[in-house]
Tab-separated table of C-alpha atoms in Angstrom:
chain	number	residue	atom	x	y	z
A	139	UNK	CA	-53.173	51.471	-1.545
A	140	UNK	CA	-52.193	51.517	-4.760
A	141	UNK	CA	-48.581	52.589	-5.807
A	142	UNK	CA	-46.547	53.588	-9.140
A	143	UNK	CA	-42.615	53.050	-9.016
A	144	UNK	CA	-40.805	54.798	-11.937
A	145	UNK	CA	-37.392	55.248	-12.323
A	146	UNK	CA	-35.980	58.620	-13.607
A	147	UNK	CA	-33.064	58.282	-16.219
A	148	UNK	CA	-30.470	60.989	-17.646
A	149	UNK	CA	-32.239	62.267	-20.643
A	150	UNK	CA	-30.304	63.652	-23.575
A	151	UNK	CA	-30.539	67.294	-23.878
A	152	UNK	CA	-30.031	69.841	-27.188
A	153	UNK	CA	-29.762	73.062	-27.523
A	154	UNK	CA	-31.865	73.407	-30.223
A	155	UNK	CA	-34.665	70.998	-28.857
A	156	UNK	CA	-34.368	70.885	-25.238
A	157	UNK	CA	-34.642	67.788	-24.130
A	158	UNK	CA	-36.036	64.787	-25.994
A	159	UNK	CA	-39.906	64.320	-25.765
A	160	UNK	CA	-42.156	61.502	-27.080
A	161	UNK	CA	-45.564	60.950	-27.988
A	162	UNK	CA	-46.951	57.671	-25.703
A	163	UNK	CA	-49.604	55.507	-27.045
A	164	UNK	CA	-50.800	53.714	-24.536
A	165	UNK	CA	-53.139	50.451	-24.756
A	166	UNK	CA	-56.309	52.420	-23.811
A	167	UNK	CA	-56.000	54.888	-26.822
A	168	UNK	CA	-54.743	57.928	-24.883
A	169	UNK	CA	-51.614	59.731	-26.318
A	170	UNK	CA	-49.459	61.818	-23.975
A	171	UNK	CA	-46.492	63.627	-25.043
A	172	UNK	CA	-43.434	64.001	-22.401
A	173	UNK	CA	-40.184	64.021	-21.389
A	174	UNK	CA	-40.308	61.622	-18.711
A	175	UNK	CA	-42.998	58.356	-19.082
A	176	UNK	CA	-43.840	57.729	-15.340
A	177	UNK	CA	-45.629	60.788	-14.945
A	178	UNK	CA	-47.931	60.234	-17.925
A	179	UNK	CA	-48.656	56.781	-16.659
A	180	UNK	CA	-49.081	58.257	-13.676
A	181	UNK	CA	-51.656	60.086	-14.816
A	182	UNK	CA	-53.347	57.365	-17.093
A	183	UNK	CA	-53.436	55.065	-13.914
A	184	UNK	CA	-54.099	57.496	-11.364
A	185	UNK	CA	-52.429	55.463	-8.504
A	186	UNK	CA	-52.217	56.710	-4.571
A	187	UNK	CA	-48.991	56.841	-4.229
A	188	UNK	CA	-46.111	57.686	-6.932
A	189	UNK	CA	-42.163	56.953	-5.865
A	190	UNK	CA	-39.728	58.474	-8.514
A	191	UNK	CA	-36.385	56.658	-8.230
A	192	UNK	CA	-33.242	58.042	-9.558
A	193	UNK	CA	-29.874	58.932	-9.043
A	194	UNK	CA	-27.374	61.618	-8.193
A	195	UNK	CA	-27.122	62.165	-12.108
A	196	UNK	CA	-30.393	61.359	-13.432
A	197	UNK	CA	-32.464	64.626	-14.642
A	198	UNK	CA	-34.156	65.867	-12.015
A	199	UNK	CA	-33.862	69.428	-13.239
A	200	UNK	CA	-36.136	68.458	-16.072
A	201	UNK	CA	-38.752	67.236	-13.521
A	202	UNK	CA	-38.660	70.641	-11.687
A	203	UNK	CA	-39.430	71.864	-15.360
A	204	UNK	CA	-41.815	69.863	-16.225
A	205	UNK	CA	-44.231	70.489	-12.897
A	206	UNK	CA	-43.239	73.976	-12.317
A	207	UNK	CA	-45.639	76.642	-13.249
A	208	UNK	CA	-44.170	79.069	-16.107
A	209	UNK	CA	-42.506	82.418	-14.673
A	210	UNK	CA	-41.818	80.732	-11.134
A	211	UNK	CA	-38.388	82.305	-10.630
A	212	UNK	CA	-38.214	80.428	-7.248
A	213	UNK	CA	-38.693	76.753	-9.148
A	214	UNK	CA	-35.989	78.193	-12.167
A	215	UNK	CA	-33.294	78.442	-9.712
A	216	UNK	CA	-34.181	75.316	-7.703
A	217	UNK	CA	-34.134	74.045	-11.334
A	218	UNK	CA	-30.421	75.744	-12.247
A	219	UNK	CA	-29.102	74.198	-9.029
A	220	UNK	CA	-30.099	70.732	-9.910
A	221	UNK	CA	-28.771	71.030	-13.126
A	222	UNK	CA	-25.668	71.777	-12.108
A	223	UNK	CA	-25.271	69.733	-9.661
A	224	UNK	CA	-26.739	66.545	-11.489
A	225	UNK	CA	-23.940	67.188	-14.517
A	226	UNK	CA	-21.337	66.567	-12.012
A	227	UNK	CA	-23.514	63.838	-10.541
A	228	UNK	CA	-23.853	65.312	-7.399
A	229	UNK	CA	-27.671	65.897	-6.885
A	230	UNK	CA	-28.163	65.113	-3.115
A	231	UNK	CA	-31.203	64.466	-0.351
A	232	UNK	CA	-31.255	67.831	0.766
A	233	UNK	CA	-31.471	69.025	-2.543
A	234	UNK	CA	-34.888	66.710	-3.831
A	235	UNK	CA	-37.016	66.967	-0.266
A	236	UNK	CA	-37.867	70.856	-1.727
A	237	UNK	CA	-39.437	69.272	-4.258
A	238	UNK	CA	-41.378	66.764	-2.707
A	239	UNK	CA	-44.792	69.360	-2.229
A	240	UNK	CA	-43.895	70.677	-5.616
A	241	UNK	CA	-44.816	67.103	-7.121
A	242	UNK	CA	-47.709	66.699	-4.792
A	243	UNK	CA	-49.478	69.742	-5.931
A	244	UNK	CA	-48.946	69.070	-9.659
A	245	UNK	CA	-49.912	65.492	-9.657
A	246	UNK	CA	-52.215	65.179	-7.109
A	247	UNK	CA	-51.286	62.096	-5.203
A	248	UNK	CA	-48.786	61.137	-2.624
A	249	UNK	CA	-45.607	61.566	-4.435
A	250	UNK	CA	-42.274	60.045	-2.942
A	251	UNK	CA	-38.795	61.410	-4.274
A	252	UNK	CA	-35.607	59.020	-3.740
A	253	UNK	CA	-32.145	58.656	-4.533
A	254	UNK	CA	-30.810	55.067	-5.329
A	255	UNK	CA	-27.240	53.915	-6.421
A	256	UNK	CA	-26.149	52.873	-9.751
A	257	UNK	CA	-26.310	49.331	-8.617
A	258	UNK	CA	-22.328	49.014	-9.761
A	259	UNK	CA	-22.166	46.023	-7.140
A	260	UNK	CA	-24.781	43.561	-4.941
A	261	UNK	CA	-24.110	46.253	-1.741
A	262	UNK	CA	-25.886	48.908	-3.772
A	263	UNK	CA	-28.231	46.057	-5.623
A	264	UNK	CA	-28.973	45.784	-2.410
A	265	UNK	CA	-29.509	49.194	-0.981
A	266	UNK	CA	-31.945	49.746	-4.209
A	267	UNK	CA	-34.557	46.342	-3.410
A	268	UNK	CA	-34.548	47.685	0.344
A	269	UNK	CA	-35.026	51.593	-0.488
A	270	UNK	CA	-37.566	50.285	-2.765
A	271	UNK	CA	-39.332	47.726	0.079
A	272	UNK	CA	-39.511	50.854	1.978
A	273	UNK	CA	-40.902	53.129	-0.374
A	274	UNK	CA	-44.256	50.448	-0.567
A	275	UNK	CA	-45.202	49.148	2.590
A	276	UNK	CA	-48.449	47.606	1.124
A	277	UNK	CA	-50.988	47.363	-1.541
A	278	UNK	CA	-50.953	46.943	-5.050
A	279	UNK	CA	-47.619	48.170	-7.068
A	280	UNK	CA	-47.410	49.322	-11.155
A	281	UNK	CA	-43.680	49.185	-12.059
A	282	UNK	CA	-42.654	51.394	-15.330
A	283	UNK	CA	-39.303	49.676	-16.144
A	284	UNK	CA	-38.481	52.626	-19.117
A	285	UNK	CA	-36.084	55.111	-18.196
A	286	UNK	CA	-32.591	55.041	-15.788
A	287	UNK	CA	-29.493	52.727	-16.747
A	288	UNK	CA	-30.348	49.381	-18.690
A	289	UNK	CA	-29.809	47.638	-15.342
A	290	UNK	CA	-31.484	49.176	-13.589
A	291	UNK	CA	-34.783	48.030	-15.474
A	292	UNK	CA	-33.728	44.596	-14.635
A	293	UNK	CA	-33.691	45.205	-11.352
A	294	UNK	CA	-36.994	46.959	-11.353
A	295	UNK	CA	-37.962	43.260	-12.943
A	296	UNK	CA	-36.718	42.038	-9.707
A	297	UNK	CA	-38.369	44.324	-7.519
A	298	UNK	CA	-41.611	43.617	-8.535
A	299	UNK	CA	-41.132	39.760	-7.003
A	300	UNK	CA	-39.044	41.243	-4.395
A	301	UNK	CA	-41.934	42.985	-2.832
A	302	UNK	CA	-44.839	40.323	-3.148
A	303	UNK	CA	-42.411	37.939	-1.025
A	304	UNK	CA	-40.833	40.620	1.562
A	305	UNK	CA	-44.512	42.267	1.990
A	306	UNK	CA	-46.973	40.803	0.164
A	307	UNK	CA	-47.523	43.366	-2.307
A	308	UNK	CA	-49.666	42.425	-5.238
A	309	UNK	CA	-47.853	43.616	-8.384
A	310	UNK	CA	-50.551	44.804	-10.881
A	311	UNK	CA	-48.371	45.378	-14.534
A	312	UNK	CA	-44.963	46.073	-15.921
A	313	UNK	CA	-44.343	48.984	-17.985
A	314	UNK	CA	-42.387	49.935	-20.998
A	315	UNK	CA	-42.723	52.903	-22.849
A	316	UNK	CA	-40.657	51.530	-26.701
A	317	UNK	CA	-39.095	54.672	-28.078
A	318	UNK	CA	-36.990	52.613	-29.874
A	319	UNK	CA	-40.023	51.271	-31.865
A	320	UNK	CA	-41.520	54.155	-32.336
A	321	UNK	CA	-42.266	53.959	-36.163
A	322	UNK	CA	-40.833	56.534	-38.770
A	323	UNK	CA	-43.577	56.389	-41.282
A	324	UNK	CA	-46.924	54.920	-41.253
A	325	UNK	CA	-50.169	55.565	-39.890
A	326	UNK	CA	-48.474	55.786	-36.201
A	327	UNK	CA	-45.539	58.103	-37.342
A	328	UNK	CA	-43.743	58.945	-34.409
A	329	UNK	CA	-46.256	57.227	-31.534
A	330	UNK	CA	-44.119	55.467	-28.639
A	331	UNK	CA	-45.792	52.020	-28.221
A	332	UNK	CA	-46.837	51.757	-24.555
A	333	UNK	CA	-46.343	48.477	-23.715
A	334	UNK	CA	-47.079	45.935	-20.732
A	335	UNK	CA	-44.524	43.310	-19.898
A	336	UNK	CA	-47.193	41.037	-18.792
A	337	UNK	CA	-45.823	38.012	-21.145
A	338	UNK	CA	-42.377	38.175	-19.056
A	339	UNK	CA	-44.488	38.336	-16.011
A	340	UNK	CA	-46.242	35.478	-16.641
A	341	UNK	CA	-43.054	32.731	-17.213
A	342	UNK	CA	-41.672	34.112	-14.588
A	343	UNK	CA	-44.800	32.987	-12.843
A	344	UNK	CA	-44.961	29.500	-14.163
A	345	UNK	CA	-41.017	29.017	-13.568
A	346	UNK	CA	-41.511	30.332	-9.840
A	347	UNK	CA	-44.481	27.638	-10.208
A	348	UNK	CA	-42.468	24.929	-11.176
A	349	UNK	CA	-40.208	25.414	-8.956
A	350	UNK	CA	-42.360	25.167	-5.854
A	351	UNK	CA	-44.219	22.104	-7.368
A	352	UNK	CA	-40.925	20.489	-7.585
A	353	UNK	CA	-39.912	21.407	-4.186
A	354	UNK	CA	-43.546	20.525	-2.514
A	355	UNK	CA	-45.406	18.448	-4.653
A	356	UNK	CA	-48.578	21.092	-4.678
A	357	UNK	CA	-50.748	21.064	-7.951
A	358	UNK	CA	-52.470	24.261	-6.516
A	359	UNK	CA	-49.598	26.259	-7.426
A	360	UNK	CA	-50.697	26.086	-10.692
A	361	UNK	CA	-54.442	27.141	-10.524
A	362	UNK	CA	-54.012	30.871	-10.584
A	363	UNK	CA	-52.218	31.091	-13.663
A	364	UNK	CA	-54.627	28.492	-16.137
A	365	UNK	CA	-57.371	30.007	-14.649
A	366	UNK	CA	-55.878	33.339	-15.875
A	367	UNK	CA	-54.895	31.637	-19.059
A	368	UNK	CA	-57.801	30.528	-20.131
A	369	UNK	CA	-58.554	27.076	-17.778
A	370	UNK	CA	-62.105	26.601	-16.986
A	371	UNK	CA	-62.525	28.020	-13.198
A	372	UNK	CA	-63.722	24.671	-12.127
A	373	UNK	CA	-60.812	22.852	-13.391
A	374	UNK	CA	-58.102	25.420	-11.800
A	375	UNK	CA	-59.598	24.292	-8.588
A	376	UNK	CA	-59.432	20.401	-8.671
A	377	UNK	CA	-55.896	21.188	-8.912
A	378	UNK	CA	-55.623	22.075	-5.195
A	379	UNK	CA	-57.981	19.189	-4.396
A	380	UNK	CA	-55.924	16.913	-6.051
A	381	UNK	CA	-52.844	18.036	-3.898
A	382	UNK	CA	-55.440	18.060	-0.573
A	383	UNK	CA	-56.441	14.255	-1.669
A	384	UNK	CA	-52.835	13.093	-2.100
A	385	UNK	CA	-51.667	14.197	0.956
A	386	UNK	CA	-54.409	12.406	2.441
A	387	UNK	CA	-53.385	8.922	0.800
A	388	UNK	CA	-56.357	9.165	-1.027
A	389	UNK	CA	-55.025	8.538	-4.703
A	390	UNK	CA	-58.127	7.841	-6.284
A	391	UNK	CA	-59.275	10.894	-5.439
A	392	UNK	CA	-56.655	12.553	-6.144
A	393	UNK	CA	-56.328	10.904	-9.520
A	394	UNK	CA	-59.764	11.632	-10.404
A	395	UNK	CA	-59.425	15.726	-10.090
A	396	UNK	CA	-55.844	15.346	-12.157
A	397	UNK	CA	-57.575	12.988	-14.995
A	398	UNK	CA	-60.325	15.606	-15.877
A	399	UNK	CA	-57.795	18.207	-15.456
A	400	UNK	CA	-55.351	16.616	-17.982
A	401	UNK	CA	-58.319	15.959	-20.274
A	402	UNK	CA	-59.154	19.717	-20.286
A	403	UNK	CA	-55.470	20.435	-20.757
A	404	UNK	CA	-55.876	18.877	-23.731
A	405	UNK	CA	-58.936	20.166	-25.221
A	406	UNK	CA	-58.999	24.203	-24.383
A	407	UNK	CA	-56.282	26.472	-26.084
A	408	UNK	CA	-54.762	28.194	-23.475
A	409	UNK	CA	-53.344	31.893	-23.679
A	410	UNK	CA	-50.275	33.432	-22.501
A	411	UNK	CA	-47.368	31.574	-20.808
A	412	UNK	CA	-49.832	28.733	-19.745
A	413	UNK	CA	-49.680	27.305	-23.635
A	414	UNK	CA	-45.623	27.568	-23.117
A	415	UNK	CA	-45.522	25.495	-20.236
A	416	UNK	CA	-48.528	23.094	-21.091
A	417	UNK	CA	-46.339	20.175	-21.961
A	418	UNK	CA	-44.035	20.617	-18.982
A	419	UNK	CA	-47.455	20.769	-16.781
A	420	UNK	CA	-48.527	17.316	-18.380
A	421	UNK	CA	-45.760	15.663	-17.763
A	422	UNK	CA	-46.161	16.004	-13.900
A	423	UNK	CA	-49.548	15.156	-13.772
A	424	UNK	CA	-49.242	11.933	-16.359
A	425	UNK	CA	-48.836	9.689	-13.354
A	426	UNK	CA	-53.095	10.157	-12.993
A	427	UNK	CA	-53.378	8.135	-16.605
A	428	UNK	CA	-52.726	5.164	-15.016
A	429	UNK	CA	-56.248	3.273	-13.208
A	430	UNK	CA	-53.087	1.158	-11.614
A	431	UNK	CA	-53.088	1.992	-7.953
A	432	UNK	CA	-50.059	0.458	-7.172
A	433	UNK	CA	-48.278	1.882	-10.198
A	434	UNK	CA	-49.414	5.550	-9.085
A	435	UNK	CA	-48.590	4.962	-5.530
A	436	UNK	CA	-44.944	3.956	-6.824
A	437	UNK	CA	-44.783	6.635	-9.169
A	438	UNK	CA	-45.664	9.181	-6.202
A	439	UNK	CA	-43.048	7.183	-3.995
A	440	UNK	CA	-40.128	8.025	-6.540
A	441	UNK	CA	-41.601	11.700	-7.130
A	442	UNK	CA	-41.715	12.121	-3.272
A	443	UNK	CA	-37.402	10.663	-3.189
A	444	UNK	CA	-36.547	13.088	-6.087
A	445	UNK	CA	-37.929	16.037	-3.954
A	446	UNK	CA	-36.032	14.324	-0.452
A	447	UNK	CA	-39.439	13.867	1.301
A	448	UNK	CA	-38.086	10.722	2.687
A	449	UNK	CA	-41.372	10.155	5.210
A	450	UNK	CA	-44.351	10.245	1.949
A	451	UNK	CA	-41.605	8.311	-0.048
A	452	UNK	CA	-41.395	5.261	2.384
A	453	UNK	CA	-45.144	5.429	2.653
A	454	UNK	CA	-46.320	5.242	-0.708
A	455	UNK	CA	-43.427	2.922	-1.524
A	456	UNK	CA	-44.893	0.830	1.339
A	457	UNK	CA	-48.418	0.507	0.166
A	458	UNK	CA	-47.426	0.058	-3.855
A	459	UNK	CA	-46.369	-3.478	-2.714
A	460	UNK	CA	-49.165	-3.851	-0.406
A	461	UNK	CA	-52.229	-2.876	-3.491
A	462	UNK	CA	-49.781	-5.621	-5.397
A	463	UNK	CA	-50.171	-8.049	-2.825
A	464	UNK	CA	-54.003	-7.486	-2.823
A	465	UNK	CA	-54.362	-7.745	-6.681
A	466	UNK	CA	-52.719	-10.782	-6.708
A	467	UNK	CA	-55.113	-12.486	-4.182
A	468	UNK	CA	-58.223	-10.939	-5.863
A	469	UNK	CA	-58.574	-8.235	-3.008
A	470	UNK	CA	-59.644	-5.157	-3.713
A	471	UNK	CA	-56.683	-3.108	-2.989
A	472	UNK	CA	-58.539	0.250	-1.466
A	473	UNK	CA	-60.717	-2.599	1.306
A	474	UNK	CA	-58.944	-1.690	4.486
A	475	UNK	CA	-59.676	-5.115	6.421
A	476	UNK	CA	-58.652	-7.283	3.416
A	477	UNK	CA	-55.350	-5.302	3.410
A	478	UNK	CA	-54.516	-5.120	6.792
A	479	UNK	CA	-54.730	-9.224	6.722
A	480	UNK	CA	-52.772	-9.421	3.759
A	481	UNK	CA	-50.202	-7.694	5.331
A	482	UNK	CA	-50.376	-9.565	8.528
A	483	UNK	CA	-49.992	-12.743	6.498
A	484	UNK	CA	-46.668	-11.497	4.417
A	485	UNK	CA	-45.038	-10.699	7.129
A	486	UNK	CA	-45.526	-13.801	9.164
A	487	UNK	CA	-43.898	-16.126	6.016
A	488	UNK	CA	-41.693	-13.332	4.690
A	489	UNK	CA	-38.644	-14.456	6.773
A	490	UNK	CA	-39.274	-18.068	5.679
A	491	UNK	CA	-40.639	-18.299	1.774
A	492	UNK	CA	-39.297	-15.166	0.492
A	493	UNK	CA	-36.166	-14.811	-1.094
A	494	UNK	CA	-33.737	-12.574	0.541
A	495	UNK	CA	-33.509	-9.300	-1.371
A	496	UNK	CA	-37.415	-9.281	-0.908
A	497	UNK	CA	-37.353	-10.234	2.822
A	498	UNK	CA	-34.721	-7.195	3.246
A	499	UNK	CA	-36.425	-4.935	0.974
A	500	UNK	CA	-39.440	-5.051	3.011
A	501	UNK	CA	-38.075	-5.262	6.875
A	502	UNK	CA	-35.934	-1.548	5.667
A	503	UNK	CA	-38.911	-0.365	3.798
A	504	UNK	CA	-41.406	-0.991	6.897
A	505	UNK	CA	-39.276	0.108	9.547
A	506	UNK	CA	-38.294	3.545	7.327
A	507	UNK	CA	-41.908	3.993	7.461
A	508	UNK	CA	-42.473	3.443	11.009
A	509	UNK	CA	-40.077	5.111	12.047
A	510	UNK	CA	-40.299	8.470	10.412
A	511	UNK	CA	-44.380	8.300	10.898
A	512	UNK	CA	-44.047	7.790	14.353
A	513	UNK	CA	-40.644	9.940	14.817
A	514	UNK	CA	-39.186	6.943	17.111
A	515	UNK	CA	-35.585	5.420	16.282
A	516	UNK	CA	-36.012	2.464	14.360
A	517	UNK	CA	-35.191	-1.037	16.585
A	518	UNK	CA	-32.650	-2.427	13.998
A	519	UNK	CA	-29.016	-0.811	14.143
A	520	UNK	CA	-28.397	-1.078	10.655
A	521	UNK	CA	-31.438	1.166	9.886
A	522	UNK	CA	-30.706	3.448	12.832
A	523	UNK	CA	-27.757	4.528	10.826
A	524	UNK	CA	-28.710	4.872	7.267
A	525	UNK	CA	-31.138	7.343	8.590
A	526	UNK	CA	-27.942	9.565	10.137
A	527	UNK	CA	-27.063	9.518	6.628
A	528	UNK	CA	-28.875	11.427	4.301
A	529	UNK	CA	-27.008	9.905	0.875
A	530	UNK	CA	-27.609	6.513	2.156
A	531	UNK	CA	-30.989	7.102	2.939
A	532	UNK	CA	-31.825	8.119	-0.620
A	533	UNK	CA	-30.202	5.541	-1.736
A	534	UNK	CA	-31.628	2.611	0.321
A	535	UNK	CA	-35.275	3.878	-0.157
A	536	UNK	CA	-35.189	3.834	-3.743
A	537	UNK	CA	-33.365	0.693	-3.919
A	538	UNK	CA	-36.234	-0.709	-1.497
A	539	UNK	CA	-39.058	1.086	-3.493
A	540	UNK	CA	-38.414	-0.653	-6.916
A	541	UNK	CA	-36.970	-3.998	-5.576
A	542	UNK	CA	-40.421	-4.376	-3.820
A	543	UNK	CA	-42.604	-3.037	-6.626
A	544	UNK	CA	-40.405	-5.389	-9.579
A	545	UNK	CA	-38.457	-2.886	-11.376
C-alpha cells in the first residue's frame, strides 16, 4: 500500500483574493495551481491512501471548498461551520468525520482526516508520531513536509524514520512545495519549485549508518546507500562479506573484499551524501591497507574495545600476538598446526623466560578469552573480578592488547 501524509496549515485569507493560491512546478513538468500542496501531489503521485493532518485551527474550511462541487448548499454550510469554528481554534472530530466521503469521492483514493496537537510539548510530540504510526500500518509512505506550523515539518522529518523502525514502512520521498522561492521575474515568474528533500534524507541515512557501524562493527550497513550513490553493485556487496568474513576470524578475507572496496572508493565519483561521508567511510575501513595480519587483528582488537565488545576484543587481541609469534619463527601465521605449537611452546617457558609485564599480559589476556568464549568464570580470582567490573575490564584489556602486541 502506498500512502501520502500531508499536513494542513492555517492559510492566510483576503478579502479581495480569497485565500492564497500557488502555481506548483513539480520535477516531472506538471504545474498545478492550489491552495493547499498535498492534494496536488496527491494527485501527481496517485498514492492508495492519503492522511491529511491538521489541527483544531488549521483551514479545513478551505478544504471543504476546494473538493466541494459549486452550488452544494449542504457542503457551504458544513464549510461556514468550520470556519467558524477553526478561527476560534475549535474545529473538532465530530466536525471532520462528515467530510471523510466528501474527500473520497473527489480524490479517488482512501482518504484519512485527523486532528493532531500543536506539538507545544513531548506529550503532544508524542501523541502526533503515534496518531501518525496509526494512520500507516504498512507499505510505502510520501511525506509533504510544506504546510502547518514550522515544527511541525520537523516533526514530519521525524516521522518518516519513526515509521520505518516502529513498522517497517519504506519511506519513498520528502516533499516541499518553496513558495518562498517562487521567482518574481524570469522565465518561471511566479512557479512554486516542487522540491524533494532527498539530500536531507540521505545524511540522515549515512549518520543513522555510522552510527550502527560504530555500535556493531557491520560494513553492510553501508551497501545500500553507495550502491544508490553511485558504487558499483558488486562492490556494495563485498561490504557485507567483509563483515560475514570478520566475524568469522577470517581477516584475509575479510581484508580482501574491504581493499577492492577502498580502491573503488577512490576511483568512482560518488553522488549525493555518499561523496559527503566518503572520507569518514575510509577511515574505518583503512585498517584493510595493511597485508600485516597481526597489525589488522590488533587494529580490530582496539576497534572491537572502543565499541565494549569485550569477547571479539580479547580474541583478536589474543591472536595479534600469536601471528607475531609465528612471523618471528618463520611460520606462516594463517597454518593452524604451526600455530597451535607455537602457542603450546610460549606458554610452557612464559612463566620462566619472559619478563613479567609480558607473562601477566598474556595469563589476563588468555583467560579473558577463555572465559568469555566459553561463558565459564575464569580460575584466577583476580580476573574473576575485573570482569564484575566493567571500567576495569576496559581498562585491563587494552592495557593487555598493546603490552602484548609492543605498543
Amino acid at each position: 500500500m502506498h500512502s501520502l501524509i500531508t499536513f494542513l496549515g492555517r492559510g492566510r485569507y483576503s478579502e479581495a483574493t480569497g485565500y492564497r493560491t500557488a502555481s506548483y512546478a513539480f520535477p516531472g513538468g506538471s504545474i498545478r495551481v492550489s491552495p493547499f500542496f498535498g492534494l496536488e501531489l496527491a494527485k501527481e503521485l496517485m498514492p492508495d491512501r492519503l492522511v491529511i493532518l491538521g489541527t483544531s485551527g488549521s483551514m479545513w474550511s478551505v478544504l471543504v471548498e476546494h473538493l466541494a462541487d459549486q452550488g452544494d448548499n449542504r457542503r457551504e454550510n458544513e464549510r461556514l461551520e468550520l470556519l467558524e469554528a477553526e478561527s476560534h481554534h475549535r474545529v473538532s472530530e465530530e466536525q471532520l468525520a462528515p467530510l471523510t466521503a466528501l474527500a473520497q469521492e473527489a480524490t479517488g483514493m482512501d482518504v484519512e482526516l485527523r486532528l493532531i496537537p500543536e506539538a507545544r510539548d513531548d506529550r503532544e510530540q508524542m501523541r502526533i508520531l503515534q496518531g501518525i504510526a496509526e494512520s500507516i500500518p504498512r507499505g510505502r509512505v510520501d511525506l509533504d513536509l510544506t504546510h502547518g506550523f514550522r515544527h511541525l515539518g520537523m516533526l514530519g522529518f521525524l516521522s518518516a524514520y519513526f515509521l520505518e523502525a516502529l513498522r517497517s514502512i519504506q519511506v519513498n520521498h520528502l516533499w516541499y512545495g518553496a513558495l518562498d522561492m517562487t521567482p518574481s521575474d524570469g522565465p518561471d515568474q511566479g512557479m512554486t519549485p516542487v522540491l524533494q528533500l532527498d539530500g536531507l534524507d540521505g545524511v540522515h541515512r549515512w549518520i543513522e549508518a555510522l552510527t550502527r557501524f560504530d555500535a556493531s562493527g557491520d560494513y553492510g550497513v553501508f551497501g545500500p546507500l553507495l550502491a544508490r550513490d553511485g558504487l558499483p553493485s558488486d562492490k556494495a556487496r563485498a561490504l557485507a562479506e567483509a563483515h560475514f568474513h570478520q566475524t568469522t576470524l577470517n581477516i584475509p578475507a575479510a581484508r580482501q573484499r574491504l581493499q577492492t572496496v577502498l580502491k573503488e572508493l577512490e576511483e568512482t565519483e560518488l553522488s549525493g551524501a555518499s561523496a559527503l561521508f566518503r572520507e569518514k567511510l575510509i577511515e574505518r575501513l583503512s585498517w584493510a591497507r595493511s597485508d600485516n595480519l597481526g597489525n589488522n587483528q590488533r587494529a580490530l582488537a582496539l576497534r572491537a574495545l572502543r565499541r565494549r565488545d569485550y569477547p571479539r576484543a580479547a580474541i583478536f587481541g589474543f591472536e595479534a600476538f600469536l601471528t607475531s609469534l609465528c612471523i618471528e619463527q618463520g611460520e606462516t601465521p594463517t597454518n593452524y598446526k604451526a600455530r597451535e605449537q607455537i602457542r603450546d611452546a610460549f606458554s610452557k617457558r612464559v612463566n620462566k623466560e619472559e619478563p613479567d609485564w609480558k607473562r601477566d599480559a598474556w595469563h589476563l589476556l588468555r583467560e579473558l578469552r577463555n572465559a568469555m568464549a566459553h561463558g565459564t568464570p575464569p580460575r584466577n580470582s583476580k580476573v574473576r573480578q575485573i570482569m564484575h567490573d566493567r571500567e576495569r575490564l576496559q581498562r585491563e584489556l587494552e592495557a593487555a592488547i598493546n603490552r602484548l602486541n609492543n605498543t
